[in-house]
Amino acid sequence: MNKQELLELLQKVESGDLSPQAAAGKLKMQPFEDLGYAKIDHHRGIRQGAAEVIFGLKKTPEQILGIVDSMVAHGEKTILITKMAQQAADMVGSRHKLEYNEMAQLGVVGGGDANNAAGNIVVVSGGTSDMPVAEEAALTAEALGSRVSRIYDAGVAGLHRLLSYAETLAQARVVIAVAGMEGALASVVGGLVDCPIIAVPTSVGYGASFGGVAALLSMLNSCSSGVSVVNIDNGFGAGFLANRINHMGDAK
Amino acid sequence: MNKQELLELLQKVESGDLSPQAAAGKLKMQPFEDLGYAKIDHHRGIRQGAAEVIFGLKKTPEQILGIVDSMVAHGEKTILITKMAQQAADMVGSRHKLEYNEMAQLGVVGGGDANNAAGNIVVVSGGTSDMPVAEEAALTAEALGSRVSRIYDAGVAGLHRLLSYAETLAQARVVIAVAGMEGALASVVGGLVDCPIIAVPTSVGYGASFGGVAALLSMLNSCSSGVSVVNIDNGFGAGFLANRINHMGDAK
Amino acid sequence: MNKQELLELLQKVESGDLSPQAAAGKLKMQPFEDLGYAKIDHHRGIRQGAAEVIFGLKKTPEQILGIVDSMVAHGEKTILITKMAQQAADMVGSRHKLEYNEMAQLGVVGGGDANNAAGNIVVVSGGTSDMPVAEEAALTAEALGSRVSRIYDAGVAGLHRLLSYAETLAQARVVIAVAGMEGALASVVGGLVDCPIIAVPTSVGYGASFGGVAALLSMLNSCSSGVSVVNIDNGFGAGFLANRINHMGDAK
Amino acid sequence: MNKQELLELLQKVESGDLSPQAAAGKLKMQPFEDLGYAKIDHHRGIRQGAAEVIFGLKKTPEQILGIVDSMVAHGEKTILITKMAQQAADMVGSRHKLEYNEMAQLGVVGGGDANNAAGNIVVVSGGTSDMPVAEEAALTAEALGSRVSRIYDAGVAGLHRLLSYAETLAQARVVIAVAGMEGALASVVGGLVDCPIIAVPTSVGYGASFGGVAALLSMLNSCSSGVSVVNIDNGFGAGFLANRINHMGDAK
Amino acid sequence: MNKQELLELLQKVESGDLSPQAAAGKLKMQPFEDLGYAKIDHHRGIRQGAAEVIFGLKKTPEQILGIVDSMVAHGEKTILITKMAQQAADMVGSRHKLEYNEMAQLGVVGGGDANNAAGNIVVVSGGTSDMPVAEEAALTAEALGSRVSRIYDAGVAGLHRLLSYAETLAQARVVIAVAGMEGALASVVGGLVDCPIIAVPTSVGYGASFGGVAALLSMLNSCSSGVSVVNIDNGFGAGFLANRINHMGDAK
Amino acid sequence: MNKQELLELLQKVESGDLSPQAAAGKLKMQPFEDLGYAKIDHHRGIRQGAAEVIFGLKKTPEQILGIVDSMVAHGEKTILITKMAQQAADMVGSRHKLEYNEMAQLGVVGGGDANNAAGNIVVVSGGTSDMPVAEEAALTAEALGSRVSRIYDAGVAGLHRLLSYAETLAQARVVIAVAGMEGALASVVGGLVDCPIIAVPTSVGYGASFGGVAALLSMLNSCSSGVSVVNIDNGFGAGFLANRINHMGDAK
Amino acid sequence: MNKQELLELLQKVESGDLSPQAAAGKLKMQPFEDLGYAKIDHHRGIRQGAAEVIFGLKKTPEQILGIVDSMVAHGEKTILITKMAQQAADMVGSRHKLEYNEMAQLGVVGGGDANNAAGNIVVVSGGTSDMPVAEEAALTAEALGSRVSRIYDAGVAGLHRLLSYAETLAQARVVIAVAGMEGALASVVGGLVDCPIIAVPTSVGYGASFGGVAALLSMLNSCSSGVSVVNIDNGFGAGFLANRINHMGDAK
Amino acid sequence: MNKQELLELLQKVESGDLSPQAAAGKLKMQPFEDLGYAKIDHHRGIRQGAAEVIFGLKKTPEQILGIVDSMVAHGEKTILITKMAQQAADMVGSRHKLEYNEMAQLGVVGGGDANNAAGNIVVVSGGTSDMPVAEEAALTAEALGSRVSRIYDAGVAGLHRLLSYAETLAQARVVIAVAGMEGALASVVGGLVDCPIIAVPTSVGYGASFGGVAALLSMLNSCSSGVSVVNIDNGFGAGFLANRINHMGDAK
């Protein structure tokens, strides 16, 4: 509720169109539905420019289905479910139109707004093994309405592979750099482009990669300017943010 | 050198305007100057939309001055020097027009482009002690041509302080959230706005803050979407990236 | 044995009612039973105001049953078993009246003292996935004789969800704040209430959450006063302590 | 502003005693003063039952003095300043009535409410070297209105020292256990009392104490129930929380 | 080969009883047998006062059996196999006289020297869940010829349990203190006895116990003198060392 | 493309043998094939003196097979596949001539160049349990054309075992020292030889070995000169590098 | 107070030689003196076979002097002060007969019992830089009545240096192995002797030695049996424990 | 003593030219001199192909001078002193011919063998701030007899700087890659050359660089083959090893 709405509410009280009790109720009314195990925010799309996202990790299939049911009932058009296991996908898919990508463990109910796809996000990954995270990022951005180009297996050990895509990179509005092991990709890409780079460390590696910590630290210490970092394996977060940046340029 | 320039170069060879030897030389020519201890990139402004930045940590005052001399001689208009000690500021300031902010340890030679300042970046910080990093971010963005609003000492322990600035936050194109200790500010801000949030953990705290690690991990694990993170105390990085995002909206 | 009992014992020796040898024996007599693999403390209820609690992790079902048998035989009325696997619950339940909550992995033999339920503990959790730990806390406090209110899935990314329960929070005598990921909930709650807050980090998250470390550090560094922390996923510990504080107010 | 106040405000609008504009203003009015570098919360005493506390670390003496000036001007009676350096104490003390304890680095402006001192908090510490933190806890609780008993240098290596104070411990309403090195004190005390124990790890130690991490982990993993933990060296936090618990027992 | 043997060897060369070539060969001759995957030291019993020990972790059952076969063929009387899985025990037990303790994952081929059992080692453990490690220590010491007393589930949360065994502890020549979680047991025992204490941290615990790190750090920082530490869960190492100390007192 | 080739290309443009457009294409032509999920570098053997290596971890059997197919089709003679699971070996082996070592999880398609085997690499390991990593190193070096000697189970606890191989070590051109637990082997070997030592920490151990971190740190801090380190369990990396060093001595 | 003394006390009550009140008092009487900042244990020498030790770190010179004064007044003959700064040594030395070793930061008031020096402790160190810790160990053991041999700068990089002292090592009753960097010394020594080895990691090193963590982990994971470990730089602890073991052999 | 020397010694015994006692003595004779605080190895040059190196950290100037005196007296021609402070350099330089590089904290007594300088080592560094470590590596290799090329400030953020030196890199026999922050340089260089790469992480950076840990992990996880790693800031180790590899090619 912004200031204008507040003023209008109070003017209705002044004019007698609304009782103080009703106004107090409205001021307290929450734009969410309480399922007991979850409080679903039906206004987030309006407030934050994207549909509600369900973080699937450690939620039961029944809980996920219940949340989707509630959201669909409220007219939510696009619902993303991240870290979604096959079992939950089966249950949700049996009742709703679900596109499920097993590798990325990402489900989309209602499909993305393909029509208003815009901009140009480039997802570049270091190795084949990084694909699940890279796809989570790419599919998320697409579901939210962005055009996405993919450059996979372009790690810095064979620099010519990456450099051969210099033009694609140069035309990006946002680059998502996905890499495990030493995570050097973000810095190298950072030196090639002049747009924001979102770095996603992955847990690909073994030994002293410590489940992605090596790549995470590498990316946080990037000597290239313009790089910021999200959590290890957080392809969704990168795709979400990239899409948000990609849609900037509207007046404010 | 982009594809177009490459074609033109080759056409000059074809037409005999340029010998193969000269062309090979040009293709190898590097747009940087080598001072021995530093290789200065005089074309970065063109390639990446911002002036060269000098990372001052562990550089001697003499080295910093040498780099500034070279850049000014090549016509660089705005030069940022981060993590710059007072002693280096004195030396550089004695020969160049330097604005130096001691708290932020940031120097700007040549002054920022105040005239084309645009957009609306909001820098919000958790506590008074976070100011050096917050100012580093704010001053960087201003020097690079952005308008910046500051909301300092608005930590989540007194939520009403932050909420009272809801309108300012709502009008931001980018928010930089600067916080030490538990770093919760980024998540709370992330729930209030629909623009990109750049989180900057600071080393403010003691004991189990581990020099900013607590805030860093907190921010990387933010339950709010739209948040990405830069290194601990990296105000410059956040300001640089925020400015880059702030200037988006141009066609591509 | 307190000072008064010691004096009485010695007076019996002085009066000849007790031989020195017998007195020495009594002074050494221990209020516990030794099962070999466990030493059961049958007086803890008297000394510490709560029944014995069995830490079920890495104990065999047979060991747990043996301890319960012994305690019931000594008239223990309420026995909590934490981190109890289904298999152990089956074995104990076949011989004793057991209420077992699978999600919280908590068993209660003998039922809690529902009648003298008192006070007002509020358990607030960040997300649906934190429920097992939140329920362990809530059920523990209830079993020990406290009234408990639950506010689940009220993470800081959607602050209005939490703020809509401001009154419930304001009336709490103790708040238990349960959160994984960045654990910011504890600080935000800490700014809203004036009662003790017990923060419970959970292992919910992935990547740089490091099994709950991010939330733990966040909570230890809370900028809100009045917050203390228990171990990651230690819902029992929080419920136990909250109940203890909740029953304060008696003369001393 | 609680619900009752909101209703009254709205009734004044209904009755014409207040214009909608004025009401909107009041609803937005924040109970804090903005000094630029700090936002001072002048209503916290009312909301949270204690005076504002100034976290002195990394604040300049000038900033601390400015905050104190503002608070005193608003009639604040008791102001605590933690992690306060001697230099800041000198500056504040020159203009205000300040009690400064150098060892604990704690300043109190206005003096505590000695008259309404109540309850019985026991601060027990492991070694002489833990005294600065122990005193920070004790002085904080005293300044806020609690009676405090001290048992110092009672580490578990000489258990009889601690056991000889069993009666003092038994009469505590809250115990604050302060220890560095292996931090075993909290667990041992936890087995002796039936009141809440607040454990404070200190950075006393060397080598594998890792600046207090060993004690912190030890306390988080305490096998005694009823123990919760605050940050390393956070004597203030423990004293603040202990005082809050100590004043419970009032109806709610 | 000690100095005396060296002199004798050389005297045989001088006297012509041995050719230089043969002597050189003998000087190079190794007191071990090479199985390819293992080099078995058949003289260790003589050099180091105990039989060879086989570290079973990550060895295949076939490898373990092969090593045992070789040792038995060389007349080794007592062979310990640590971290031995049931499957390996089955295979070795089918061909050799093996005593296998599944809980401790310890196998002993040939049985210990029960007859010359001497001294008095006390193994004290914090909780029932520590028993596998405690038994590994106790059984190792017994197999090597020591008398062992066990005090299990005597953690510091119920100090009277431990104190009731003060006499048993006082008569120990060596105490092995086995504890997980906060590992405070070692410090408390260290304050009660005047013999060497070997502390064994266990991986019992969860959350911030970090697989035994909390107990390990606690024990390394023990404020009690006379305590040294072995690796997490290294019951064998403690039992081996305790037995070695227990057999001291021989002239040297 | 080296400078000479560049000159020749440009001379063809000058002479009219090549159009500028075709030249530009050639300059952009990449010596790799894009399978979508992988970009295969068919010129690496020429550029870097060894065949392409496939990092098998987290790649599906289908992906691995696809890469092998492509490489074989381009005439690659020796293809190594590391961290290759049995299932992938079965699939690749059904279509190509594959030598697969299950213990080392290493596959070699096409067989190594046994004929030109040269030099003398010694792989020494601390214990039987280190064999999988040691074999990965040895087999890699052999597949790439080196002669390899193996000294296994020669840990420093029985120094005579290692010292008895002093001559073998002395004749090595490179030594690969493979050890888990405390990793002391590298330092001891480092004191015995005057050739490069490549240290490979393994994840063998338990408790405070932290999955190989203890050995890794030990090796990085080796007091012996001439030692460098690769990642935990990276037998391949050590074998690859050792082979590269082993083939030095050619003019340059 | 042992069982015999307890019986005698009670018999005096029975015989009327002692009133119950007086007996209760005696049972509570503590064998320590309370200086406020320290509780001095005047009976430890009797209970634990060694004089009281003062841990000097973070104690003021005045506090140390006060404790020494009290102990000397009670007839304590040998007082060790560890981690003692020069300033404290000056103050204590001005009033008491103090032997102070600046390198080891160890002070001994009253001198050790040189006359009853017995046994044979060998202190072996890896490098010259480890001497402060090695000397702390050696001087402690000597002050408590042991004979000590020193082998310094005998690190494993030059194994012949250590091996040349094989006979000295073989005659040791206890070996203290002091090493920083990779800490391999403990394992190598462990393979050479058949007596207890106390390993002391030191903070000597840089980079990935992490203040002694590398050596600590190395020693905890020693593949040699018979090795236990004390805290980083804890020379005192090693010397104290070695002396205790060295004096074993008495009947019990 | 190698096998040949052993045979000759024994033949002298056989021939009566040497008594067994004398031979035993010789076999025990150590090729080092014992200064008490240091054991100087005067034969290392022979055994390991390089002069003795003095690790200067935490050694007193007097100790360093004493060691140098002894080595010079034994005819050592080249002595390196690493991590040498200015004060020690002054003292050593007053008596010996010392070349001291303050930035690299490296001293060389006697000068390197410039005449037999051979091969081609390239030292490449990421930034100006890495120069101290890079110079330590370069000067070490030069002092030991290698030719060294330097490419400084060639970090991956401006890739064209590095690529412009592709030819220099291609002609290297060994590359030393020195970088702090994210350490990506090693991987990028690894993709460009076919010789061994020695990676040296530096402590340059702040925040989450953790004193060089980020670069260290990055380098250990390099996706480029042929890379091995030395300790953080260990320029000496890299220079020493590079020189050793550089001098390979001799028959063996």
Tab-separated table of N, CA, C and O in Angstrom, chain G residues 6 16 20 25 53 58 62 70 72 82 99 102 111-112 118 122 140 154 162 178 183 185 189 192 200 211-212 228 251:
chain	number	residue	atom	x	y	z
G	6	LEU	N	37.368	-38.924	54.856
G	6	LEU	CA	35.950	-38.738	55.110
G	6	LEU	C	35.514	-39.583	56.306
G	6	LEU	O	34.827	-39.108	57.219
G	16	GLY	N	32.128	-37.281	69.096
G	16	GLY	CA	31.891	-35.990	69.721
G	16	GLY	C	33.073	-35.049	69.644
G	16	GLY	O	33.013	-33.930	70.160
G	20	PRO	N	28.571	-31.500	64.343
G	20	PRO	CA	28.096	-31.609	62.952
G	20	PRO	C	28.294	-30.327	62.171
G	20	PRO	O	28.676	-30.350	61.004
G	25	GLY	N	31.121	-27.622	57.829
G	25	GLY	CA	32.012	-26.560	57.374
G	25	GLY	C	33.240	-27.119	56.700
G	25	GLY	O	33.630	-26.673	55.616
G	53	VAL	N	50.524	-23.829	38.048
G	53	VAL	CA	51.104	-23.150	36.900
G	53	VAL	C	50.248	-21.928	36.588
G	53	VAL	O	49.018	-22.000	36.643
G	58	LYS	N	47.319	-12.571	28.706
G	58	LYS	CA	46.228	-11.639	28.995
G	58	LYS	C	46.041	-11.368	30.495
G	58	LYS	O	45.035	-10.783	30.885
G	62	GLU	N	50.433	-7.047	37.373
G	62	GLU	CA	49.995	-6.959	38.762
G	62	GLU	C	49.269	-8.239	39.179
G	62	GLU	O	49.463	-8.740	40.295
G	70	SER	N	50.876	-14.822	46.696
G	70	SER	CA	50.027	-15.698	47.484
G	70	SER	C	50.585	-17.109	47.531
G	70	SER	O	50.589	-17.752	48.595
G	72	VAL	N	53.728	-18.123	47.076
G	72	VAL	CA	54.960	-18.180	47.852
G	72	VAL	C	54.644	-18.116	49.342
G	72	VAL	O	55.235	-18.840	50.161
G	82	THR	N	53.730	-19.330	32.343
G	82	THR	CA	53.871	-19.509	30.895
G	82	THR	C	53.368	-18.278	30.144
G	82	THR	O	52.623	-17.482	30.682
G	99	GLU	N	63.690	-17.230	37.444
G	99	GLU	CA	64.473	-17.510	36.249
G	99	GLU	C	63.549	-17.319	35.059
G	99	GLU	O	62.532	-17.991	34.938
G	102	GLU	N	63.447	-15.526	27.974
G	102	GLU	CA	62.664	-14.634	27.137
G	102	GLU	C	62.168	-15.322	25.864
G	102	GLU	O	61.033	-15.143	25.450
G	111	GLY	N	62.931	-22.035	41.188
G	111	GLY	CA	63.828	-23.001	40.562
G	111	GLY	C	63.263	-24.390	40.621
G	111	GLY	O	62.478	-24.740	41.503
G	112	GLY	N	63.628	-25.203	39.641
G	112	GLY	CA	63.159	-26.584	39.575
G	112	GLY	C	63.934	-27.466	40.529
G	112	GLY	O	64.967	-27.073	41.074
G	118	ALA	N	65.347	-37.020	36.663
G	118	ALA	CA	65.353	-38.439	36.353
G	118	ALA	C	64.921	-38.664	34.922
G	118	ALA	O	64.513	-37.754	34.222
G	122	VAL	N	63.511	-36.579	25.377
G	122	VAL	CA	64.198	-35.988	24.235
G	122	VAL	C	63.248	-35.008	23.560
G	122	VAL	O	62.125	-35.373	23.212
G	140	THR	N	60.227	-26.529	30.876
G	140	THR	CA	59.148	-26.964	31.759
G	140	THR	C	59.459	-28.323	32.364
G	140	THR	O	59.344	-28.534	33.581
G	154	ALA	N	66.243	-30.607	13.092
G	154	ALA	CA	66.430	-31.950	12.546
G	154	ALA	C	65.249	-32.356	11.684
G	154	ALA	O	64.754	-33.464	11.739
G	162	LEU	N	68.387	-36.300	11.391
G	162	LEU	CA	67.601	-36.962	12.423
G	162	LEU	C	68.124	-38.372	12.679
G	162	LEU	O	68.287	-38.793	13.833
G	178	VAL	N	58.617	-31.323	18.082
G	178	VAL	CA	58.147	-29.955	17.889
G	178	VAL	C	58.391	-29.544	16.442
G	178	VAL	O	59.538	-29.531	15.991
G	183	GLY	N	54.888	-30.400	9.658
G	183	GLY	CA	54.783	-31.224	10.863
G	183	GLY	C	55.061	-32.702	10.668
G	183	GLY	O	54.631	-33.531	11.472
G	185	LEU	N	57.655	-34.300	11.116
G	185	LEU	CA	58.634	-34.834	12.069
G	185	LEU	C	58.024	-35.866	13.011
G	185	LEU	O	58.632	-36.899	13.308
G	189	VAL	N	59.576	-39.573	13.503
G	189	VAL	CA	60.065	-39.980	14.823
G	189	VAL	C	59.243	-41.162	15.331
G	189	VAL	O	59.780	-42.123	15.895
G	192	LEU	N	60.493	-44.432	14.501
G	192	LEU	CA	61.844	-44.783	14.946
G	192	LEU	C	61.911	-45.230	16.397
G	192	LEU	O	62.871	-45.883	16.800
G	200	VAL	N	54.034	-31.488	19.156
G	200	VAL	CA	53.663	-30.085	19.368
G	200	VAL	C	53.737	-29.345	18.040
G	200	VAL	O	54.823	-29.045	17.554
G	211	GLY	N	48.937	-20.504	10.526
G	211	GLY	CA	49.253	-20.330	11.939
G	211	GLY	C	49.438	-21.628	12.694
G	211	GLY	O	49.238	-21.673	13.910
G	212	GLY	N	49.835	-22.677	11.996
G	212	GLY	CA	50.100	-23.944	12.678
G	212	GLY	C	49.063	-25.015	12.408
G	212	GLY	O	49.223	-26.158	12.836
G	228	SER	N	50.525	-38.619	20.294
G	228	SER	CA	49.378	-37.783	20.644
G	228	SER	C	49.805	-36.329	20.533
G	228	SER	O	50.986	-36.022	20.430
G	251	ALA	N	54.769	-47.875	41.773
G	251	ALA	CA	53.662	-48.818	41.973
G	251	ALA	C	52.346	-48.073	42.110
G	251	ALA	O	52.297	-46.923	42.506
